[in-house]
Amino acid sequence: DSGVTQTPKHLITATGQRVTLRCSPRSGDLSVYWYQQSLDQGLQFLIQYYNGEERAKGNILERFSAQQFPDLHSELNLSSLELGDSALYFCASSPRDLRDRGGEAFFGQGTRLTVV
Amino acid sequence: GENVEQHPSTLSVQEGDSAVIKCTYSDSASNYFPWYKQELGKGPQLIIDIRSNVGEKKDQRIAVTLNKTAKHFSLHITETQPEDSAVYFCAATPRGGSQGNLIFGKGTKLSVKP
């Protein structure tokens, strides 16, 4: 168990709908990262938050947004869902920013999103 | 920005043999290189990492080497076992910039045959 908790584990929804994925980082970790993993694809970086502030943004669609709350949990909001959004969404956390020797990043078990 | 290339994409070995996975990176300022193992239906699990001030690190049957000059790093697994079968990802952490902390290679599917 990595200590990173993601809910829900599975989500099935229809095209055009909006969903929210939740991530609770390891105790004390300030950085949260979101990744998308499509079938047979690697891990695509979406966005990073550090202590409530957006730190870096990757290939995240405008239909997607995220935030990190004062208690450090994070939510990824996906709207106007399309079939192509079906994927595994992973959250990871680290104590600080990895670039500044900020510890290691540990991943949650992911949320499998299926858009039908 | 940082780009991480990983080879091979698939690797099949006999139980007890060694396995080597190689990655190259493009940003010479990258300073942290973790390796993750992902089993089917699970999240990536950190198995070993190395920082740019170290050339080699070993943990039991797993070792990682880093060549900063050539900008490549490798994962070595000795005495492979069937439970080593999984997808392995390398990653690099570019220093500075807005790419985020971890840029991943595309993964290597390792199969260990009994």
XYZ file of N, CA and C in Angstrom:
690
model
N 0.847 -1.193 0.000
C 0.000 0.000 0.000
C 0.892 1.257 0.000
N 0.715 2.105 -1.028
C 1.566 3.280 -1.176
C 1.191 4.396 -0.211
N -0.019 4.362 0.311
C -0.484 5.440 1.167
C -1.251 6.509 0.418
N -1.285 6.418 -0.908
C -2.048 7.351 -1.731
C -3.398 6.691 -2.044
N -4.472 7.380 -1.740
C -5.809 6.818 -1.908
C -6.565 7.533 -3.010
N -7.089 6.747 -3.928
C -7.874 7.321 -5.015
C -9.282 6.728 -4.988
N -10.255 7.602 -5.184
C -11.634 7.141 -5.282
C -12.345 7.856 -6.420
N -13.305 7.227 -7.084
C -13.620 5.800 -6.951
C -12.599 4.947 -7.698
N -12.648 3.661 -7.552
C -11.745 2.761 -8.274
C -12.206 2.580 -9.712
N -13.499 2.548 -9.895
C -14.084 2.384 -11.228
C -15.202 3.406 -11.400
N -15.344 3.867 -12.639
C -16.373 4.844 -12.946
C -16.815 4.629 -14.379
N -18.121 4.432 -14.557
C -18.679 4.306 -15.896
C -19.676 5.433 -16.074
N -19.532 6.170 -17.165
C -20.404 7.306 -17.383
C -20.641 7.497 -18.870
N -21.597 8.329 -19.202
C -21.958 8.525 -20.603
C -21.219 9.726 -21.190
N -21.132 9.740 -22.494
C -20.512 10.890 -23.169
C -21.269 12.161 -22.813
N -20.524 13.244 -22.700
C -21.106 14.535 -22.373
C -21.227 14.809 -20.891
N -21.023 13.801 -20.079
C -21.160 13.964 -18.644
C -19.900 14.543 -18.013
N -20.007 14.834 -16.710
C -18.891 15.375 -15.934
C -18.659 14.462 -14.733
N -17.374 14.216 -14.428
C -17.043 13.386 -13.274
C -15.940 14.060 -12.470
N -15.834 13.642 -11.220
C -14.777 14.135 -10.343
C -14.041 12.958 -9.737
N -12.735 12.983 -9.903
C -11.875 11.957 -9.321
C -11.174 12.564 -8.112
N -11.058 11.761 -7.072
C -10.496 12.272 -5.831
C -9.200 11.561 -5.465
N -8.269 12.327 -4.886
C -6.985 11.771 -4.475
C -6.619 12.299 -3.097
N -6.291 11.377 -2.210
C -5.751 11.755 -0.902
C -4.283 11.378 -0.872
N -3.383 12.338 -0.764
C -1.951 12.035 -0.784
C -1.504 11.359 0.512
N -0.273 10.865 0.489
C 0.311 10.316 1.700
C 0.393 11.413 2.752
N 0.307 11.006 3.998
C 0.356 11.967 5.086
C 1.629 12.803 5.007
N 1.465 14.108 4.990
C 2.608 15.006 4.971
C 3.104 15.397 3.592
N 2.639 14.708 2.548
C 3.088 15.050 1.192
C 2.400 16.321 0.717
N 3.182 17.230 0.154
C 2.651 18.507 -0.300
C 2.370 18.540 -1.803
N 3.088 17.708 -2.551
C 2.928 17.692 -4.009
C 1.976 16.590 -4.441
N 1.103 16.931 -5.365
C 0.182 15.948 -5.953
C 0.290 16.052 -7.470
N 0.337 14.908 -8.119
C 0.444 14.852 -9.574
C -0.700 14.004 -10.116
N -1.188 14.383 -11.298
C -2.201 13.590 -11.983
C -1.639 13.117 -13.321
N -1.868 11.832 -13.599
C -1.421 11.224 -14.849
C -2.591 10.482 -15.490
N -2.551 10.426 -16.820
C -3.526 9.648 -17.592
C -2.790 8.510 -18.276
N -3.364 7.311 -18.204
C -2.776 6.166 -18.886
C -3.860 5.498 -19.731
N -3.733 5.663 -21.039
C -4.669 5.015 -21.950
C -4.192 3.602 -22.250
N -5.056 2.806 -22.894
C -4.743 1.406 -23.172
C -3.425 1.304 -23.924
N -2.525 0.481 -23.390
C -1.225 0.246 -24.012
C -0.396 1.513 -24.172
N -0.729 2.526 -23.424
C 0.035 3.764 -23.493
C 0.808 3.992 -22.215
N 1.720 4.864 -22.287
C 2.503 5.232 -21.115
C 1.743 6.188 -20.222
N 2.462 6.784 -19.328
C 1.886 7.693 -18.350
C 2.052 9.130 -18.823
N 0.930 9.759 -19.114
C 0.948 11.128 -19.603
C 0.674 12.095 -18.455
N 1.593 13.002 -18.242
C 1.463 13.971 -17.160
C 0.358 14.969 -17.473
N -0.512 15.189 -16.523
C -1.602 16.155 -16.711
C -1.320 17.454 -15.970
N -1.130 17.358 -14.650
C -0.994 18.575 -13.864
C -0.388 18.241 -12.495
N 0.302 19.231 -11.916
C 0.909 19.092 -10.591
C 0.492 20.250 -9.706
N 0.192 19.928 -8.465
C -0.072 20.939 -7.447
C 0.932 20.788 -6.318
N 1.295 21.911 -5.740
C 2.211 21.916 -4.611
C 1.630 22.829 -3.539
N 1.246 22.239 -2.435
C 0.723 22.987 -1.301
C -0.399 23.950 -1.718
N -1.276 23.455 -2.547
C -2.451 24.223 -2.933
C -2.306 25.043 -4.191
N -1.093 25.181 -4.687
C -0.868 26.013 -5.871
C -0.531 25.134 -7.078
N -1.012 25.534 -8.244
C -0.638 24.824 -9.460
C 0.840 25.039 -9.726
N 1.598 23.933 -9.923
C 3.043 24.048 -10.101
C 3.451 23.809 -11.557
N 2.800 22.880 -12.213
C 3.147 22.576 -13.603
C 1.939 21.988 -14.306
N 1.883 22.227 -15.609
C 0.757 21.746 -16.386
C 1.286 21.023 -17.605
N 0.761 19.843 -17.859
C 1.187 19.071 -19.023
C 0.132 19.127 -20.102
N -0.087 18.002 -20.755
C -1.039 17.959 -21.867
C -2.472 17.778 -21.363
N -2.902 18.690 -20.555
C -4.247 18.576 -19.992
C -5.234 19.352 -20.851
N -6.324 18.683 -21.211
C -7.327 19.309 -22.061
C -8.038 20.427 -21.305
N -8.571 21.370 -22.066
C -9.299 22.481 -21.443
C -10.555 21.995 -20.738
N -11.075 20.847 -21.151
C -12.271 20.261 -20.519
C -11.942 19.667 -19.157
N -10.651 19.567 -18.852
C -10.221 18.984 -17.579
C -9.705 20.109 -16.671
N -9.943 19.953 -15.401
C -9.397 20.912 -14.444
C -9.113 20.179 -13.141
N -8.308 20.787 -12.308
C -7.969 20.159 -11.030
C -7.795 21.239 -9.980
N -7.789 20.795 -8.746
C -7.454 21.704 -7.656
C -6.955 20.899 -6.471
N -6.220 21.570 -5.601
C -5.754 20.965 -4.356
C -6.296 21.806 -3.211
N -6.896 21.140 -2.270
C -7.592 21.812 -1.184
C -6.668 22.044 0.015
N -7.088 22.883 0.962
C -6.236 23.153 2.140
C -5.813 21.903 2.901
N -6.631 20.847 2.874
C -6.212 19.619 3.562
C -5.309 18.754 2.676
N -4.931 19.273 1.546
C -3.993 18.715 0.560
C -4.582 17.632 -0.336
N -5.833 17.245 -0.133
C -6.389 16.304 -1.091
C -6.636 17.043 -2.398
N -6.734 16.295 -3.476
C -6.884 16.910 -4.787
C -8.047 16.267 -5.528
N -8.627 17.027 -6.406
C -9.699 16.527 -7.268
C -9.395 16.866 -8.718
N -9.691 15.908 -9.586
C -9.545 16.110 -11.025
C -10.944 16.069 -11.609
N -11.327 17.152 -12.247
C -12.650 17.262 -12.841
C -12.565 17.092 -14.349
N -13.353 16.179 -14.872
C -13.378 15.905 -16.307
C -14.790 16.191 -16.806
N -14.919 17.090 -17.768
C -16.249 17.463 -18.231
C -16.396 17.215 -19.730
N -17.647 17.281 -20.185
C -17.966 17.045 -21.605
C -17.245 15.802 -22.101
N -17.391 14.731 -21.368
C -16.600 13.528 -21.611
C -16.837 12.941 -22.994
N -15.747 12.453 -23.563
C -15.774 11.802 -24.871
C -15.291 10.366 -24.708
N -15.591 9.546 -25.713
C -15.178 8.141 -25.648
C -13.671 8.024 -25.434
N -12.938 8.913 -26.056
C -11.479 8.879 -25.987
C -10.912 9.231 -24.625
N -11.753 9.690 -23.718
C -11.291 9.998 -22.365
C -11.221 8.753 -21.499
N -11.732 7.654 -22.003
C -11.659 6.393 -21.256
C -10.192 6.044 -21.031
N -9.843 5.845 -19.765
C -8.440 5.615 -19.422
C -8.335 5.346 -17.930
N -7.108 5.016 -17.522
C -6.781 4.973 -16.097
C -6.227 6.334 -15.716
N -6.699 6.857 -14.612
C -6.199 8.137 -14.118
C -5.513 7.876 -12.780
N -4.241 8.248 -12.740
C -3.451 8.020 -11.533
C -3.105 9.338 -10.860
N -3.073 9.252 -9.567
C -2.594 10.336 -8.736
C -1.323 9.856 -8.040
N -0.373 10.737 -7.896
C 0.846 10.434 -7.148
C 1.119 11.587 -6.199
N 1.886 11.309 -5.148
C 2.259 12.389 -4.244
C 3.712 12.239 -3.814
N 4.314 13.351 -3.449
C 5.677 13.358 -2.922
C 5.752 14.420 -1.831
N 6.723 14.286 -0.930
C 6.807 15.233 0.184
C 6.944 16.683 -0.277
N 7.812 16.860 -1.256
C 8.034 18.211 -1.781
C 8.195 18.106 -3.288
N 8.828 19.091 -3.878
C 9.043 19.063 -5.318
C 10.234 18.142 -5.606
N 10.038 17.148 -6.473
C 11.085 16.172 -6.755
C 12.349 16.824 -7.310
N 12.187 17.944 -7.976
C 13.351 18.595 -8.579
C 14.286 19.169 -7.520
N 13.750 19.405 -6.342
C 14.556 19.974 -5.268
C 14.828 18.918 -4.204
N 15.139 17.706 -4.672
C 15.411 16.579 -3.771
C 14.253 16.410 -2.794
N 13.072 16.450 -3.362
C 11.866 16.430 -2.526
C 11.326 15.062 -2.230
N 12.187 14.061 -2.094
C 11.713 12.735 -1.749
C 11.364 11.940 -2.987
N 10.494 10.950 -2.812
C 10.079 10.084 -3.903
C 8.583 10.249 -4.142
N 8.155 9.868 -5.348
C 6.735 9.940 -5.690
C 6.119 8.554 -5.632
N 4.987 8.456 -4.964
C 4.276 7.192 -4.845
C 2.894 7.344 -5.469
N 2.483 6.296 -6.181
C 1.240 6.334 -6.920
C 0.110 5.621 -6.191
N -1.094 6.125 -6.432
C -2.282 5.420 -5.989
C -2.621 4.292 -6.951
N -3.711 3.591 -6.672
C -4.108 2.450 -7.480
C -4.903 2.859 -8.714
N -5.238 4.122 -8.810
C -5.863 4.614 -10.023
C -7.385 4.554 -10.014
N -7.971 5.332 -10.897
C -9.402 5.280 -11.177
C -9.561 4.895 -12.643
N -10.291 3.814 -12.862
C -10.543 3.402 -14.250
C -11.833 4.052 -14.713
N -11.706 4.960 -15.676
C -12.861 5.668 -16.221
C -13.261 5.049 -17.550
N -14.511 4.684 -17.662
C -15.053 4.183 -18.918
C -16.170 5.105 -19.355
N -16.029 5.660 -20.541
C -17.052 6.548 -21.107
C -17.784 5.774 -22.195
N -19.092 5.657 -22.055
C -19.875 4.876 -23.023
C -20.854 5.760 -23.797
N 11.832 20.664 -24.220
C 11.556 20.021 -22.957
C 12.165 18.639 -22.893
N 12.004 18.018 -21.745
C 12.583 16.690 -21.522
C 11.846 15.634 -22.345
N 12.611 14.691 -22.888
C 12.059 13.558 -23.619
C 12.800 12.302 -23.152
N 12.054 11.275 -22.790
C 12.651 10.040 -22.303
C 12.318 8.896 -23.263
N 13.365 8.256 -23.765
C 13.210 7.116 -24.666
C 13.561 5.841 -23.905
N 12.765 4.806 -24.079
C 12.977 3.566 -23.343
C 13.006 2.382 -24.297
N 13.980 1.475 -24.084
C 14.125 0.293 -24.934
C 14.544 -0.912 -24.102
N 14.125 -2.123 -24.456
C 13.170 -2.418 -25.532
C 11.732 -2.217 -25.063
N 10.777 -2.320 -25.944
C 9.384 -2.189 -25.551
C 8.862 -3.502 -24.962
N 9.432 -4.626 -25.410
C 9.106 -5.923 -24.820
C 10.393 -6.699 -24.609
N 10.412 -7.518 -23.578
C 11.595 -8.290 -23.236
C 11.148 -9.605 -22.621
N 11.621 -10.701 -23.170
C 11.276 -12.019 -22.651
C 12.558 -12.731 -22.250
N 12.608 -13.227 -21.022
C 13.790 -13.922 -20.523
C 13.366 -15.194 -19.817
N 14.324 -16.101 -19.671
C 14.093 -17.316 -18.906
C 14.349 -17.029 -17.421
N 13.585 -17.697 -16.600
C 13.776 -17.557 -15.161
C 15.242 -17.805 -14.807
N 15.784 -16.902 -13.990
C 17.182 -17.036 -13.588
C 18.146 -16.196 -14.415
N 17.709 -15.794 -15.614
C 18.546 -14.930 -16.451
C 18.465 -13.501 -15.959
N 19.314 -12.649 -16.531
C 19.293 -11.220 -16.213
C 18.482 -10.470 -17.256
N 17.950 -9.329 -16.841
C 17.203 -8.458 -17.754
C 17.754 -7.039 -17.630
N 17.896 -6.381 -18.769
C 18.398 -5.004 -18.783
C 17.458 -4.130 -19.607
N 17.056 -3.027 -19.039
C 16.198 -2.057 -19.720
C 16.938 -0.720 -19.741
N 16.947 -0.075 -20.902
C 17.728 1.152 -21.056
C 16.853 2.355 -21.377
N 17.252 3.484 -20.839
C 16.538 4.736 -21.105
C 17.528 5.846 -21.399
N 17.148 6.733 -22.297
C 17.929 7.932 -22.553
C 17.051 9.143 -22.294
N 17.683 10.238 -21.903
C 16.939 11.464 -21.654
C 17.605 12.609 -22.396
N 16.877 13.678 -22.584
C 17.392 14.761 -23.427
C 17.833 15.992 -22.623
N 17.257 16.206 -21.464
C 17.550 17.399 -20.676
C 18.730 17.127 -19.738
N 19.869 17.728 -20.031
C 21.069 17.480 -19.219
C 20.908 17.981 -17.789
N 19.897 18.801 -17.546
C 19.674 19.314 -16.194
C 18.813 18.384 -15.344
N 18.298 17.307 -15.934
C 17.504 16.351 -15.143
C 18.375 15.778 -14.036
N 17.828 15.629 -12.850
C 18.671 15.227 -11.721
C 18.131 14.070 -10.889
N 17.022 13.473 -11.302
C 16.453 12.376 -10.520
C 15.820 11.381 -11.481
N 16.138 10.068 -11.273
C 15.735 9.058 -12.248
C 15.161 7.832 -11.520
N 13.849 7.782 -11.381
C 13.227 6.625 -10.719
C 12.792 5.570 -11.725
N 12.630 4.363 -11.233
C 12.074 3.262 -12.017
C 10.826 2.748 -11.300
N 9.793 2.477 -12.104
C 8.539 1.987 -11.554
C 8.168 0.660 -12.204
N 7.545 -0.185 -11.408
C 7.030 -1.471 -11.884
C 5.507 -1.416 -11.800
N 4.843 -1.768 -12.891
C 3.387 -1.745 -12.894
C 2.838 -3.118 -13.247
N 2.149 -3.714 -12.310
C 1.480 -4.986 -12.557
C 0.069 -4.708 -13.056
N -0.503 -5.687 -13.705
C -1.801 -5.527 -14.348
C -2.853 -5.060 -13.349
N -3.510 -3.954 -13.697
C -4.593 -3.462 -12.855
C -4.160 -2.707 -11.630
N -2.859 -2.437 -11.520
C -2.351 -1.744 -10.335
C -1.640 -0.446 -10.710
N -1.386 0.363 -9.711
C -0.644 1.589 -9.931
C 0.844 1.327 -10.010
N 1.594 2.220 -10.621
C 3.057 2.062 -10.678
C 3.653 2.054 -9.278
N 4.609 1.144 -9.083
C 5.263 0.985 -7.790
C 6.731 1.360 -7.936
N 7.198 2.273 -7.116
C 8.602 2.675 -7.152
C 9.472 1.511 -6.691
N 10.452 1.122 -7.525
C 11.302 -0.007 -7.148
C 12.736 0.417 -6.859
N 13.210 1.445 -7.510
C 14.549 1.942 -7.249
C 14.678 3.306 -7.911
N 15.570 4.129 -7.399
C 15.794 5.439 -8.010
C 17.257 5.814 -7.850
N 17.681 6.819 -8.622
C 19.063 7.274 -8.541
C 19.087 8.774 -8.793
N 19.984 9.453 -8.115
C 20.117 10.894 -8.310
C 21.387 11.167 -9.095
N 21.467 12.371 -9.651
C 22.528 12.666 -10.632
C 23.922 12.707 -10.034
N 24.043 12.713 -8.722
C 25.377 12.742 -8.107
C 25.899 11.332 -7.802
N 25.158 10.312 -8.271
C 25.521 8.919 -8.020
C 25.566 8.173 -9.343
N 26.534 7.258 -9.509
C 26.660 6.529 -10.767
C 25.950 5.185 -10.779
N 25.790 4.607 -9.582
C 25.185 3.288 -9.520
C 24.539 3.099 -8.150
N 23.431 2.342 -8.158
C 22.745 2.036 -6.915
C 22.185 0.630 -7.018
N 22.294 -0.119 -5.922
C 21.857 -1.515 -5.960
C 20.958 -1.818 -4.768
N 19.941 -2.629 -5.023
C 19.046 -3.074 -3.964
C 18.706 -4.525 -4.248
N 19.403 -5.423 -3.602
C 19.230 -6.866 -3.761
C 19.415 -7.249 -5.230
N 18.378 -7.735 -5.914
C 18.550 -8.200 -7.295
C 18.413 -7.079 -8.320
N 18.145 -5.878 -7.863
C 17.898 -4.760 -8.778
C 19.011 -3.730 -8.653
N 19.457 -3.227 -9.793
C 20.472 -2.177 -9.796
C 20.148 -1.170 -10.886
N 20.560 0.059 -10.678
C 20.402 1.099 -11.689
C 21.753 1.780 -11.875
N 22.094 2.053 -13.123
C 23.315 2.774 -13.445
C 22.959 4.038 -14.196
N 23.763 5.064 -14.012
C 23.532 6.355 -14.647
C 24.808 6.847 -15.295
N 24.713 7.232 -16.548
C 25.823 7.833 -17.272
C 25.384 9.238 -17.683
N 25.789 10.228 -16.905
C 25.338 11.599 -17.168
C 25.882 12.154 -18.468
N 27.109 11.767 -18.813
C 27.722 12.268 -20.036
C 26.922 11.831 -21.258
N 26.568 10.560 -21.268
C 25.815 10.017 -22.396
C 24.322 10.229 -22.237
N 23.899 10.691 -21.077
C 22.488 10.912 -20.774
C 21.679 9.635 -20.939
N 22.166 8.578 -20.320
C 21.357 7.375 -20.284
C 21.486 6.653 -18.947
N 20.441 5.914 -18.608
C 20.427 5.143 -17.381
C 19.735 3.806 -17.636
N 20.115 2.820 -16.862
C 19.654 1.457 -17.120
C 19.205 0.759 -15.843
N 18.258 -0.138 -16.019
C 17.778 -0.990 -14.925
C 18.278 -2.399 -15.178
N 18.883 -2.997 -14.159
C 19.392 -4.350 -14.271
C 18.690 -5.217 -13.224
N 18.092 -6.304 -13.690
C 17.469 -7.257 -12.770
C 18.196 -8.585 -12.942
N 18.767 -9.077 -11.872
C 19.472 -10.363 -11.932
C 18.595 -11.468 -11.345
N 18.939 -12.696 -11.721
C 18.221 -13.884 -11.211
C 16.704 -13.669 -11.289
N 16.226 -13.362 -12.475
C 14.812 -13.030 -12.646
C 13.896 -14.167 -12.195
N 12.744 -13.769 -11.698
C 11.734 -14.701 -11.219
C 10.408 -14.391 -11.916
N 9.508 -15.362 -12.008
C 8.220 -15.108 -12.679
C 7.484 -13.893 -12.126
N 7.627 -13.623 -10.848
C 6.934 -12.469 -10.261
C 7.543 -11.130 -10.677
N 8.659 -11.171 -11.385
C 9.224 -9.942 -11.949
C 8.487 -9.527 -13.214
N 7.655 -10.399 -13.741
C 6.901 -10.085 -14.954
C 5.963 -8.916 -14.684
N 6.105 -7.869 -15.491
C 5.335 -6.636 -15.309
C 5.782 -5.653 -16.385
N 5.189 -4.466 -16.356
C 5.660 -3.378 -17.215
C 6.522 -2.458 -16.361
N 7.700 -2.134 -16.866
C 8.635 -1.275 -16.146
C 8.747 0.071 -16.865
N 8.673 1.130 -16.081
C 8.773 2.480 -16.623
C 9.975 3.192 -16.005
N 10.747 3.857 -16.850
C 11.768 4.767 -16.343
C 11.198 6.180 -16.394
N 11.793 7.073 -15.641
C 11.344 8.459 -15.629
C 12.525 9.370 -15.322
N 12.384 10.612 -15.722
C 13.396 11.626 -15.436
C 12.711 12.867 -14.902
N 13.419 13.561 -14.048
C 12.879 14.783 -13.466
C 13.682 15.961 -13.977
N 13.127 16.710 -14.948
C 13.869 17.874 -15.439
C 13.961 18.934 -14.351
N 15.078 19.584 -14.276
C 15.233 20.612 -13.259
C 14.727 21.936 -13.840
N 13.775 22.507 -13.178
C 13.204 23.761 -13.661
C 12.196 23.506 -14.761
N 11.650 24.527 -15.313
C 10.691 24.374 -16.392
C 9.295 24.063 -15.898
N 8.403 23.833 -16.795
C 7.002 23.641 -16.423
C 6.459 22.295 -16.874
N 7.366 21.324 -17.075
C 6.910 20.024 -17.557
C 6.396 19.124 -16.468
N 6.547 19.530 -15.257
C 6.163 18.627 -14.188
C 7.344 17.809 -13.736
N 7.172 17.121 -12.660
C 8.289 16.463 -12.019
C 8.744 15.163 -12.670
N 7.871 14.396 -13.233
C 8.229 13.083 -13.744
C 7.807 12.932 -15.198
N 8.796 12.766 -16.077
C 8.533 12.486 -17.486
C 8.887 11.022 -17.711
N 7.908 10.244 -18.158
C 8.079 8.798 -18.256
C 8.455 8.326 -19.652
N 9.203 7.238 -19.708
C 9.378 6.498 -20.947
C 8.097 5.724 -21.231
N 8.037 5.071 -22.386
C 6.806 4.402 -22.803
C 6.628 3.007 -22.213
N 7.614 2.531 -21.466
C 7.460 1.274 -20.760
C 8.066 0.078 -21.472
N 8.453 -0.916 -20.693
C 8.975 -2.188 -21.193
C 8.179 -3.312 -20.546
N 7.582 -4.139 -21.367
C 6.838 -5.287 -20.837
C 7.798 -6.454 -20.693
N 8.093 -6.809 -19.455
C 9.017 -7.896 -19.169
C 8.233 -9.176 -18.871
N 8.589 -10.230 -19.570
C 7.992 -11.552 -19.321
C 9.101 -12.499 -18.888
N 8.935 -13.129 -17.744
C 9.904 -14.088 -17.247
C 9.271 -15.472 -17.323
N 9.860 -16.326 -18.142
C 9.291 -17.652 -18.381
C 9.890 -18.670 -17.428
N 9.028 -19.446 -16.756
C 9.532 -20.451 -15.790
C 10.325 -21.543 -16.495
